[in-house]
mmCIF file of C-alpha atoms and ligand atoms in Angstrom:
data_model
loop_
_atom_site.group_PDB
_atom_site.id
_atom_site.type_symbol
_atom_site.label_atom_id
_atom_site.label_comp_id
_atom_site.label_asym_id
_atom_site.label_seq_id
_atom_site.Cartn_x
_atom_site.Cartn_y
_atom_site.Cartn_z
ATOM 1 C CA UNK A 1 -8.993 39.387 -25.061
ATOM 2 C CA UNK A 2 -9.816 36.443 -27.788
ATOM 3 C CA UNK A 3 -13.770 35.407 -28.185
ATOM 4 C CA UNK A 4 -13.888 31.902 -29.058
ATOM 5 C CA UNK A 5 -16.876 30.525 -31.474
ATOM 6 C CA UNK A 6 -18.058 27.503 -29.771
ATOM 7 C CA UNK A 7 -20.410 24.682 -30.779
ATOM 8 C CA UNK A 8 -20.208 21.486 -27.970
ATOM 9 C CA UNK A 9 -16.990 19.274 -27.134
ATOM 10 C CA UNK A 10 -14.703 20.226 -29.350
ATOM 11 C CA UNK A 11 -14.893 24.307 -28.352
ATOM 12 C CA UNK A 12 -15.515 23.294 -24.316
ATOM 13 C CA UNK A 13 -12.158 21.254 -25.251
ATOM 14 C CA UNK A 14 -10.149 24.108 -26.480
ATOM 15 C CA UNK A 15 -11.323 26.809 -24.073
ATOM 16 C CA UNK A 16 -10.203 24.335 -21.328
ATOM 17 C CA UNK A 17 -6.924 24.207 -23.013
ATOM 18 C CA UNK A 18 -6.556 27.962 -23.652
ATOM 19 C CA UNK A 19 -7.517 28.482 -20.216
ATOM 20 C CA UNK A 20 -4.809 26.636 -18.903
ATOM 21 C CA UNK A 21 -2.431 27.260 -21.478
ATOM 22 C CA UNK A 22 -2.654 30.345 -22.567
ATOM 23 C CA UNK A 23 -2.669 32.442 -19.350
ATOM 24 C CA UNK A 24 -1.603 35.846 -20.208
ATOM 25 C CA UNK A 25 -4.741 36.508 -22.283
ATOM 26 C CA UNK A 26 -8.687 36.610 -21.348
ATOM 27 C CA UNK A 27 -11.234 34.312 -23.191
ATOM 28 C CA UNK A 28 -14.655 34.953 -23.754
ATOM 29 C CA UNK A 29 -17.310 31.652 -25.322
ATOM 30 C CA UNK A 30 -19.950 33.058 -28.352
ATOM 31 C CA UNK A 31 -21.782 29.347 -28.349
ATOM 32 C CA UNK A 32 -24.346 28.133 -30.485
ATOM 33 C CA UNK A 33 -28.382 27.508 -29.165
ATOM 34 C CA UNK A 34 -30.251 26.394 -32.243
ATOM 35 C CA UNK A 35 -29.324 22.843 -30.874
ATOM 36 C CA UNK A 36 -31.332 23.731 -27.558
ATOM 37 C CA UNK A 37 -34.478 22.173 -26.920
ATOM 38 C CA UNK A 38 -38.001 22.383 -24.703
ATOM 39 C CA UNK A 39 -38.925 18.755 -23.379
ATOM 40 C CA UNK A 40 -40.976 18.023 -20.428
ATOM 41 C CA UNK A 41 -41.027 21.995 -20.337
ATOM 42 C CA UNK A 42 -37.912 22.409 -19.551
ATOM 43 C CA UNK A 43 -35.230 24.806 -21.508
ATOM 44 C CA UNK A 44 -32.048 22.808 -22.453
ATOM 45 C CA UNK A 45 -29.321 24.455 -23.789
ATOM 46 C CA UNK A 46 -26.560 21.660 -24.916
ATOM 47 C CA UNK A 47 -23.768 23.530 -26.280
ATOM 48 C CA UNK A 48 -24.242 26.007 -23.391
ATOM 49 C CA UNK A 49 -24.008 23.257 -20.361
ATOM 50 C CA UNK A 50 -21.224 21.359 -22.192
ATOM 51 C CA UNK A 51 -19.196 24.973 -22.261
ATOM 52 C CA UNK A 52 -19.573 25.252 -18.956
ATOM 53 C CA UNK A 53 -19.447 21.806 -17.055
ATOM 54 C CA UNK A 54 -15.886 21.278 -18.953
ATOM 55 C CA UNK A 55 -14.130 24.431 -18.362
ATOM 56 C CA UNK A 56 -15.824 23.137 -14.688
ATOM 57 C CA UNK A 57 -14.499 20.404 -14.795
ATOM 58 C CA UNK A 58 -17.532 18.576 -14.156
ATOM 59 C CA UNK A 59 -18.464 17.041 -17.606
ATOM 60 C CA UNK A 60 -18.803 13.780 -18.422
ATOM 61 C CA UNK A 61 -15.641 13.242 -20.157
ATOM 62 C CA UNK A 62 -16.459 9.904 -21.393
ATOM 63 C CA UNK A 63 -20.165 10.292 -23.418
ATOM 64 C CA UNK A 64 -18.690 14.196 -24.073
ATOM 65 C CA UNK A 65 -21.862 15.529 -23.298
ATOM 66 C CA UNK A 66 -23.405 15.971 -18.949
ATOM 67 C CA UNK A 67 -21.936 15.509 -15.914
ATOM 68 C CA UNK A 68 -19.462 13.381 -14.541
ATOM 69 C CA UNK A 69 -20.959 10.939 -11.743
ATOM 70 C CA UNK A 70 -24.464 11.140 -12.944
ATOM 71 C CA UNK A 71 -26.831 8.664 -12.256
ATOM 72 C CA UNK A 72 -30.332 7.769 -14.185
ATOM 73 C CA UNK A 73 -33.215 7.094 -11.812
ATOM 74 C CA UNK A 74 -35.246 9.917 -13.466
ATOM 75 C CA UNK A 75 -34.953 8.814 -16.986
ATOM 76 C CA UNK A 76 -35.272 5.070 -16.048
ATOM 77 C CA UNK A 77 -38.830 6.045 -14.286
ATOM 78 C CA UNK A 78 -39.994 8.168 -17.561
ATOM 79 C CA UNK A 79 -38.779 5.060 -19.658
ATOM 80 C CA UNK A 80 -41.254 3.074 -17.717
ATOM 81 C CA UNK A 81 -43.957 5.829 -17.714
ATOM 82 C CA UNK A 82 -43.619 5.709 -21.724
ATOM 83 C CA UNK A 83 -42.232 9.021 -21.591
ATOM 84 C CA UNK A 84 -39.754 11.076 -23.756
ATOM 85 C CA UNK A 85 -36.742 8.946 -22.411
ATOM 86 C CA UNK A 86 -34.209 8.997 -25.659
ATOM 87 C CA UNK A 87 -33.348 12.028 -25.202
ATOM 88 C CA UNK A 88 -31.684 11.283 -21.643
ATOM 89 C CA UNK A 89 -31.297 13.739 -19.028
ATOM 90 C CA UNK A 90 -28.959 12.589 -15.994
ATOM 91 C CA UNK A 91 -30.817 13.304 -11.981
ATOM 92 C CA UNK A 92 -27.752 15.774 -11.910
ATOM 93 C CA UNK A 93 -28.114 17.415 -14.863
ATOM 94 C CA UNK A 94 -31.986 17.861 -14.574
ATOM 95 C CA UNK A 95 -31.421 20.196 -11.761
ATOM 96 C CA UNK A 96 -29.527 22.954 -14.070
ATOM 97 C CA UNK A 97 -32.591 22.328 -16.901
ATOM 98 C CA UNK A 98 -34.829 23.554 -13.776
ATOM 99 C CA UNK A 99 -32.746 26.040 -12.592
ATOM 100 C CA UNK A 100 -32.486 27.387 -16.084
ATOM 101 C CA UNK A 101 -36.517 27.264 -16.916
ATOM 102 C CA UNK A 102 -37.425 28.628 -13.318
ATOM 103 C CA UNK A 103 -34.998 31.779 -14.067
ATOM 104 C CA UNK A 104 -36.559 32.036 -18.023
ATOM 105 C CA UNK A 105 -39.971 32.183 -16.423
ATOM 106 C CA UNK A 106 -39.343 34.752 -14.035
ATOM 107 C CA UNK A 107 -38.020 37.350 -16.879
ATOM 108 C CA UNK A 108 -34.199 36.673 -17.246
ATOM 109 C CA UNK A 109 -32.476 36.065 -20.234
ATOM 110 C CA UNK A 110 -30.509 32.990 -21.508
ATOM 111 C CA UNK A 111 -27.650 35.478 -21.196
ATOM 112 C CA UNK A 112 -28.159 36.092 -17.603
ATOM 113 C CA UNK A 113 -29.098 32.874 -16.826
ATOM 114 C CA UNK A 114 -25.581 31.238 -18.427
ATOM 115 C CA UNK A 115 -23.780 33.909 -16.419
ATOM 116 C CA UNK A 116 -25.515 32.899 -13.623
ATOM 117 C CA UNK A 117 -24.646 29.054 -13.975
ATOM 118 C CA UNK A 118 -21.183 30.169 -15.110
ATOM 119 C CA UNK A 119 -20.458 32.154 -11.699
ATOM 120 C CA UNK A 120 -21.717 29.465 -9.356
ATOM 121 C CA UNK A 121 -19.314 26.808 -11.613
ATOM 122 C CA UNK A 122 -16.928 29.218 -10.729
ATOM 123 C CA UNK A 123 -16.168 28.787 -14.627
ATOM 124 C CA UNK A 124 -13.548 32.208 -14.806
ATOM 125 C CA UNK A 125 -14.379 33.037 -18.356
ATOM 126 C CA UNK A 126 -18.049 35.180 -19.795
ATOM 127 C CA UNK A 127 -20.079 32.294 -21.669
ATOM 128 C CA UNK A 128 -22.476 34.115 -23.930
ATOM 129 C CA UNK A 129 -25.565 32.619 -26.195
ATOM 130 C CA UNK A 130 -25.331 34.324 -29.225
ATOM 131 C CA UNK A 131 -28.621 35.640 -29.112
ATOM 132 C CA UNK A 132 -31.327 34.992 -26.579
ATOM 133 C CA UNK A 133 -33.704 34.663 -29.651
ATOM 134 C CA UNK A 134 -35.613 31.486 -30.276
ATOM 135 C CA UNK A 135 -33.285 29.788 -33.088
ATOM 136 C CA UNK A 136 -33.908 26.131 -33.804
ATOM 137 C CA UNK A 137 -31.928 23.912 -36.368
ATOM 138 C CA UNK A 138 -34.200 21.895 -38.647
ATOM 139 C CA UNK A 139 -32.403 18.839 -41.028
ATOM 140 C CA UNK A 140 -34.740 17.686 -44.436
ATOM 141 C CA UNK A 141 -33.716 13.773 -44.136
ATOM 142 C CA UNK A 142 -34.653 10.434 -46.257
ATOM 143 C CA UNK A 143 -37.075 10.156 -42.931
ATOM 144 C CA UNK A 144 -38.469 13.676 -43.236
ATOM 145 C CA UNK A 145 -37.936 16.474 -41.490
ATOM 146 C CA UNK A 146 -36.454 16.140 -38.377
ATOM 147 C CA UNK A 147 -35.477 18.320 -35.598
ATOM 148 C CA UNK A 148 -31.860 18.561 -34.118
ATOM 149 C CA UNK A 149 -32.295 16.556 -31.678
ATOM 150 C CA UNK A 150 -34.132 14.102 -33.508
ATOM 151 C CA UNK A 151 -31.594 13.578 -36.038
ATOM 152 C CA UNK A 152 -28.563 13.545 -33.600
ATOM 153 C CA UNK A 153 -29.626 11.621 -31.184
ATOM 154 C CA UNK A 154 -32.524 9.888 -31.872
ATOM 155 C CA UNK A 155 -31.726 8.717 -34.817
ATOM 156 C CA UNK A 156 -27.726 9.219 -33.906
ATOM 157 C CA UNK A 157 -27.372 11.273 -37.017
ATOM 158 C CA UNK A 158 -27.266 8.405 -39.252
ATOM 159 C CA UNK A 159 -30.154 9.680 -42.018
ATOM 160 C CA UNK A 160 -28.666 11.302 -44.735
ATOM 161 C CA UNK A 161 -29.338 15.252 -44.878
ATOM 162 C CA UNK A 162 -30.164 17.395 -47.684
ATOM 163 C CA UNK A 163 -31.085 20.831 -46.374
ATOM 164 C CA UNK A 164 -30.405 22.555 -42.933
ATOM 165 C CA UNK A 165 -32.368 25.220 -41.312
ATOM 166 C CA UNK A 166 -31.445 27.458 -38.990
ATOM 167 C CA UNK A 167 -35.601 28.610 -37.959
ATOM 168 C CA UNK A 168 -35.818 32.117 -36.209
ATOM 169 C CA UNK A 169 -31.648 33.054 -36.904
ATOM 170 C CA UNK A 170 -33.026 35.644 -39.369
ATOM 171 C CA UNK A 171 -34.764 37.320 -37.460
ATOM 172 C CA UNK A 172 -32.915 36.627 -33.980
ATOM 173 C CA UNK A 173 -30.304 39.796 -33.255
ATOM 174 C CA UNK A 174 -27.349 39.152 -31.579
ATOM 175 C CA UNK A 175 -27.117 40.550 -27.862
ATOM 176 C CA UNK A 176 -25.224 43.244 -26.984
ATOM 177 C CA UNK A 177 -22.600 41.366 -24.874
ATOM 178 C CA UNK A 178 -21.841 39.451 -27.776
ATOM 179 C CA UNK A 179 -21.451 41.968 -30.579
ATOM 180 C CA UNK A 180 -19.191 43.882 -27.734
ATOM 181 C CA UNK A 181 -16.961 40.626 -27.907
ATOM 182 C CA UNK A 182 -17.238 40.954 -31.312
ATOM 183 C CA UNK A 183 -15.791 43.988 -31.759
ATOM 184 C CA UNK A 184 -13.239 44.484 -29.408
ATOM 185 C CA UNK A 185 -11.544 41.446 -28.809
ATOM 186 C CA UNK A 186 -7.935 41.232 -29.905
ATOM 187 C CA UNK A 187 -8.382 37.744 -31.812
ATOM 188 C CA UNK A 188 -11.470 35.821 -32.708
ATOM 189 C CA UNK A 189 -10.530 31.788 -32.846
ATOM 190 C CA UNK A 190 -13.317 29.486 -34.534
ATOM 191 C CA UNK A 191 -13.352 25.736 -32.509
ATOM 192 C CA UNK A 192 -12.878 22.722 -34.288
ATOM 193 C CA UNK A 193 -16.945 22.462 -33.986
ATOM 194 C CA UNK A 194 -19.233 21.205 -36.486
ATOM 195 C CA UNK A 195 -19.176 23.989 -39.551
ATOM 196 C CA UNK A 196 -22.752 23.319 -40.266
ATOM 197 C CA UNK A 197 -24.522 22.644 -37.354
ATOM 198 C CA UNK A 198 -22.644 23.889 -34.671
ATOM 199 C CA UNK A 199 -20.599 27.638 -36.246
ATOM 200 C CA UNK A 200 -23.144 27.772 -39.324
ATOM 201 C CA UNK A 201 -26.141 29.127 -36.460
ATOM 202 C CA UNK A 202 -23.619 31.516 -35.130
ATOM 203 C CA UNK A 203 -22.829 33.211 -38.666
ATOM 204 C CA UNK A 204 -26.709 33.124 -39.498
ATOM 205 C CA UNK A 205 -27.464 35.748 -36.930
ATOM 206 C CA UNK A 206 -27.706 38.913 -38.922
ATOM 207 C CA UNK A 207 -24.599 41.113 -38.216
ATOM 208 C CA UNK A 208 -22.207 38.138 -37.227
ATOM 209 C CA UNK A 209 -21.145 37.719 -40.156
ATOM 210 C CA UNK A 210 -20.594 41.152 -41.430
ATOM 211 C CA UNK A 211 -18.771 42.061 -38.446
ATOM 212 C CA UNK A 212 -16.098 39.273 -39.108
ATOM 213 C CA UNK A 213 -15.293 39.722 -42.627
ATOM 214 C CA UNK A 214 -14.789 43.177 -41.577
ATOM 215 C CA UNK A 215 -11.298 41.508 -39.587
ATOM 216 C CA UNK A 216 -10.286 38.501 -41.486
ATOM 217 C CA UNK A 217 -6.881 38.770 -40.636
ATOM 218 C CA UNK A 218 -7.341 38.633 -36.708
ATOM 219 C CA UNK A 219 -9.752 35.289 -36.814
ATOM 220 C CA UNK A 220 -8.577 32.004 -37.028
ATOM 221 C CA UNK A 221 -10.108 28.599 -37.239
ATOM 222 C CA UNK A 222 -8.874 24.872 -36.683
ATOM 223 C CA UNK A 223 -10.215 22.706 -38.944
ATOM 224 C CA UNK A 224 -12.561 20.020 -37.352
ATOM 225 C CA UNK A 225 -11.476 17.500 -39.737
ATOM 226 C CA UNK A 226 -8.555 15.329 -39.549
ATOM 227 C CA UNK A 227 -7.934 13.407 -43.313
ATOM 228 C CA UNK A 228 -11.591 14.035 -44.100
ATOM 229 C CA UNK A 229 -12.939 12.274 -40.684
ATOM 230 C CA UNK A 230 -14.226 14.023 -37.750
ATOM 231 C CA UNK A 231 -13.321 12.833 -34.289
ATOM 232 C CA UNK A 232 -17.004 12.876 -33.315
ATOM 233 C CA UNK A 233 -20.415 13.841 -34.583
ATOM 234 C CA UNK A 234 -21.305 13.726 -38.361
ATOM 235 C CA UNK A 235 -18.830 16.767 -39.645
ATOM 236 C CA UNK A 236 -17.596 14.599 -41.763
ATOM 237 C CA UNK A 237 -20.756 12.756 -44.230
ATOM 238 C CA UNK A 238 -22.647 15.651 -43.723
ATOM 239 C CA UNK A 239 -20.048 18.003 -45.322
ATOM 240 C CA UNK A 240 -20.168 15.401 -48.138
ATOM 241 C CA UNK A 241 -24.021 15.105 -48.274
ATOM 242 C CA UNK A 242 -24.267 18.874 -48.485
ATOM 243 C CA UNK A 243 -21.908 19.265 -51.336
ATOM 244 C CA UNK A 244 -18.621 20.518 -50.185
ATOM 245 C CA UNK A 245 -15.324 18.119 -50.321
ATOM 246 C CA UNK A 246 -14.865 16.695 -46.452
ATOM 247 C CA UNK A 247 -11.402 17.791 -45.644
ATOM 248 C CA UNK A 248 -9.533 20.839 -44.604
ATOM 249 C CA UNK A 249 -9.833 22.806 -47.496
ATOM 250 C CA UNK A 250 -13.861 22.133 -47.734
ATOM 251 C CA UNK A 251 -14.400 23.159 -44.505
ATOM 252 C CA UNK A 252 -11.946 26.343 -45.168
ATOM 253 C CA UNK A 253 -13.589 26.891 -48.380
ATOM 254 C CA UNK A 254 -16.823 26.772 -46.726
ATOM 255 C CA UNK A 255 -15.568 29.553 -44.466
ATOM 256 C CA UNK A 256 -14.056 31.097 -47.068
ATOM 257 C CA UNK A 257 -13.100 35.002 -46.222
ATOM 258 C CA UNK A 258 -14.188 34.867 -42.589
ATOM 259 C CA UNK A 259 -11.315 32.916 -41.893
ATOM 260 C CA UNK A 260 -7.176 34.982 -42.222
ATOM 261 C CA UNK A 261 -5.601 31.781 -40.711
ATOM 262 C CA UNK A 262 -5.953 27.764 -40.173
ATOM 263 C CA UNK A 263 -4.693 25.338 -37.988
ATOM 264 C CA UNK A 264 -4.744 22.354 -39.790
ATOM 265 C CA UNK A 265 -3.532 18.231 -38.614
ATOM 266 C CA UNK A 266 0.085 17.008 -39.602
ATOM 267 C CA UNK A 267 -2.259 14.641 -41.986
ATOM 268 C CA UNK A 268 -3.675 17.379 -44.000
ATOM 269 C CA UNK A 269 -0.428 19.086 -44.757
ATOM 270 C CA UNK A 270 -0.875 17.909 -48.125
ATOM 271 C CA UNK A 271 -3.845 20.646 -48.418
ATOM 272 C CA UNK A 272 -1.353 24.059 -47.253
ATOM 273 C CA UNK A 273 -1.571 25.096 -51.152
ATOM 274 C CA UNK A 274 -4.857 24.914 -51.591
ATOM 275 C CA UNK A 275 -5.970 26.611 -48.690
ATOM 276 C CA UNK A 276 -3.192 29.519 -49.271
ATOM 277 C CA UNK A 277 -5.450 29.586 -52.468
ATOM 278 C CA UNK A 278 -8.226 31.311 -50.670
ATOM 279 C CA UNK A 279 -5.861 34.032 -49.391
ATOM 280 C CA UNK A 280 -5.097 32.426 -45.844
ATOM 281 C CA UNK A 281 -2.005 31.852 -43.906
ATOM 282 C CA UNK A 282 -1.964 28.080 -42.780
ATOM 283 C CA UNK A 283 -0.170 26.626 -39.466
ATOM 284 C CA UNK A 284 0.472 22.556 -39.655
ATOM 285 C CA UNK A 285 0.418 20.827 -36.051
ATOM 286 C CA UNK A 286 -0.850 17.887 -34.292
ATOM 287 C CA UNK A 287 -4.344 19.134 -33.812
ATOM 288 C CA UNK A 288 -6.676 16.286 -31.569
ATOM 289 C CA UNK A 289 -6.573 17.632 -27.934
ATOM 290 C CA UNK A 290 -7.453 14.038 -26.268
ATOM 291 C CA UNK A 291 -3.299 13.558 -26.530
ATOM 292 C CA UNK A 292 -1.838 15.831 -24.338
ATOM 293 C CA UNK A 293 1.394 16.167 -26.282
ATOM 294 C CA UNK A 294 -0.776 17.123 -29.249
ATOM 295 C CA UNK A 295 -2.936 19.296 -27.368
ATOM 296 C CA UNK A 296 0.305 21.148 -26.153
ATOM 297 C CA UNK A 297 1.526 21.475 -29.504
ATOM 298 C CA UNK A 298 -1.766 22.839 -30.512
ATOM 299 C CA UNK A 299 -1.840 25.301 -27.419
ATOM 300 C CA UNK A 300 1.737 27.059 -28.423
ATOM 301 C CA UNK A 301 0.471 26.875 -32.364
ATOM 302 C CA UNK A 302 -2.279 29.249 -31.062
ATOM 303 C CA UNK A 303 -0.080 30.996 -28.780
ATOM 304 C CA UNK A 304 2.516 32.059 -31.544
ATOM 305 C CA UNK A 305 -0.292 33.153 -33.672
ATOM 306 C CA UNK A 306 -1.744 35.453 -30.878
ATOM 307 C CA UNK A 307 1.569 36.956 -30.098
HETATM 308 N N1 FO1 B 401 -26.424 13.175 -26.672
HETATM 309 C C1 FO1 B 401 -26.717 11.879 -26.941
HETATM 310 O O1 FO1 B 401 -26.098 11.278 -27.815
HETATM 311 N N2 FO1 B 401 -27.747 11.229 -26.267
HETATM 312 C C2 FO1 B 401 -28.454 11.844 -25.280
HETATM 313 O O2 FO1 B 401 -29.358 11.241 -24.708
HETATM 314 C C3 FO1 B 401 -28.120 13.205 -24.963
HETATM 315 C C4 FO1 B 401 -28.748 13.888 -23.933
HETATM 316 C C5 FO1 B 401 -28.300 15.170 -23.584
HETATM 317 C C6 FO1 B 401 -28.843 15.847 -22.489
HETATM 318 C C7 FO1 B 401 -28.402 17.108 -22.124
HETATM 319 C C8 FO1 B 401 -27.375 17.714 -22.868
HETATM 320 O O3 FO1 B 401 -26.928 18.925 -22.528
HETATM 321 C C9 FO1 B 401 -26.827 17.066 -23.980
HETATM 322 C C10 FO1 B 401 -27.271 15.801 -24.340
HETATM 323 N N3 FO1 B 401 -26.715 15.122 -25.407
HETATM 324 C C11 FO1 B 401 -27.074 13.840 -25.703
HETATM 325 C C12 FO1 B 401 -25.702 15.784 -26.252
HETATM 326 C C13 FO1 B 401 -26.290 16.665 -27.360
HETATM 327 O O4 FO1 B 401 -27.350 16.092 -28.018
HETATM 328 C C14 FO1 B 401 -25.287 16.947 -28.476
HETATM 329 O O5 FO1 B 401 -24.021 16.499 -28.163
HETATM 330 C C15 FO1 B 401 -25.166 18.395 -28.781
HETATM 331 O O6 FO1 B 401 -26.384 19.039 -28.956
HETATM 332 C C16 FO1 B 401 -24.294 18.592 -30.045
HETATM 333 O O7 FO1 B 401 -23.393 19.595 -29.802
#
């Protein structure tokens, strides 16, 4: 059994790939919430629905977030009403941001309610929030302080960032189902997700963190960067804005002893000696998973690691 840390595309990418790769062995997705959201009272869980619809195969393959043959009459109306409409939710996708609020107001969990939503995707692997605590990123900008959302999409994470906050992670606890995964999987892989807004909520729940030092040598992580650019998202200026160098070896530095061993792209192979420097074994392979030679090559990387 291998839990997977998983922030959006990138993780919904690689479990997909694992899944169909890697068949001998049983996945489970930890995934980041501090990017959900409450808007026209309804829950919305990003990282959560992206997990799911891909390993679906429903998602939207082409804006990497939603569903795939979604139309927009909904949004178009609220656009017209003066509503909330930049943050757009498809007709299709609304009805999973109902289901999901109707089940948190009778009593059940996010936990359940992903599990639920998981089983009627027929999605064949456990997709757990990390903790069905209220946690909320928060970015200080040049504009202020903005919410996730806010910064990522409404103002398509352009503002430059000098703080991140990850509101209610220390005081959120993990759920049991989680620190199970935890704790007795075989092999812990970190996604090539954003280090700082997508994996950085994960490791801020109290005992997350803890519990993987504790096995360094069984969790590994491919890096998100490819010669210091990410393929999506703002990985990239935001590792630079924060202070850490935007490559391989800053995000594995960032990491530092969490991490035993990295997958890293062809391009970075110039950065195996430096990362060796912080006392982890490194794999060099063709790392983006849009190419399906590359993403093969990445599948039996990870495969001769797990065996
Ligand atoms: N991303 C956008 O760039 N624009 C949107 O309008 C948008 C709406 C949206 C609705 C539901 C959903 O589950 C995701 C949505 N996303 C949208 C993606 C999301 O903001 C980010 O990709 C993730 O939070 C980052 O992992």
């Amino acid at each position: 059994v291998i839990t997977v840390l998983c922030g959006g595309v990138g993780a919904a990418r690689l479990l997909s790939l694992l899944q169909r790769e890697a068949t001998d062995f049983e996945f489970t997705a930890v995934v980041n919430v501090a990017d959900d959201l409450v808007l026209h009272g309804l829950t919305i869980c990003p990282d959560l629905d992206t997990v799911t619809y891909t390993l679906a195969k429903i998602n939207n393959e082409v804006m990497g977030w939603g569903l795939v043959d979604e139309t927009w009459r909904v949004n178009k109306e609220l656009d017209k009403l003066g509503g909330q409409a930049w943050f757009q939710l498809g007709d299709r996708d609304l009805a999973t941001h109902l289901y999901r609020t109707q089940r948190l107001a009778e009593g059940a969990t996010k936990t359940e309610v992903a599990g639920e939503l998981a089983a009627q995707h027929q999605v064949g692997l456990p997709i757990l929030p990390v903790s069905d605590d209220h946690i909320a990123t928060y970015l200080e900008t040049d504009l202020g302080e903005l919410s996730f959302q806010e910064y990522f999409v409404k103002h398509r994470h352009g503002v430059p960032v000098s703080k991140i906050t990850f509101r209610g992670a220390e005081v959120a606890t993990p759920t049991k189902e989680v620190l199970t995964a935890l704790s007795t999987s075989e092999h812990i892989i970190i996604a090539p997700s954003n280090p700082l807004l997508s994996i950085a909520p994960i490791l801020a729940v109290p005992g997350i963190t803890d519990l993987l030092k504790a096995r360094r040598q069984s969790i590994a992580a491919i890096s998100p960067l490819i010669g210091g650019r990410a393929l999506k998202g703002p990985a990239d200026h935001l590792m630079s804005e924060l202070g850490f160098e935007s490559s391989s070896y800053g995000v594995a530095a960032y990491y530092g002893d969490l991490v035993g061993h990295w997958f890293i792209d062809e391009v970075d192979s110039d950065q195996v000696v430096r990362i060796e420097g912080l006392g982890a074994t490194v794999t060099v392979l063709p790392t983006i998973m849009a190419e399906p030679t590359s993403a093969s090559a990445l599948a039996q990387g990870i495969l001769s690691w797990l065996n």
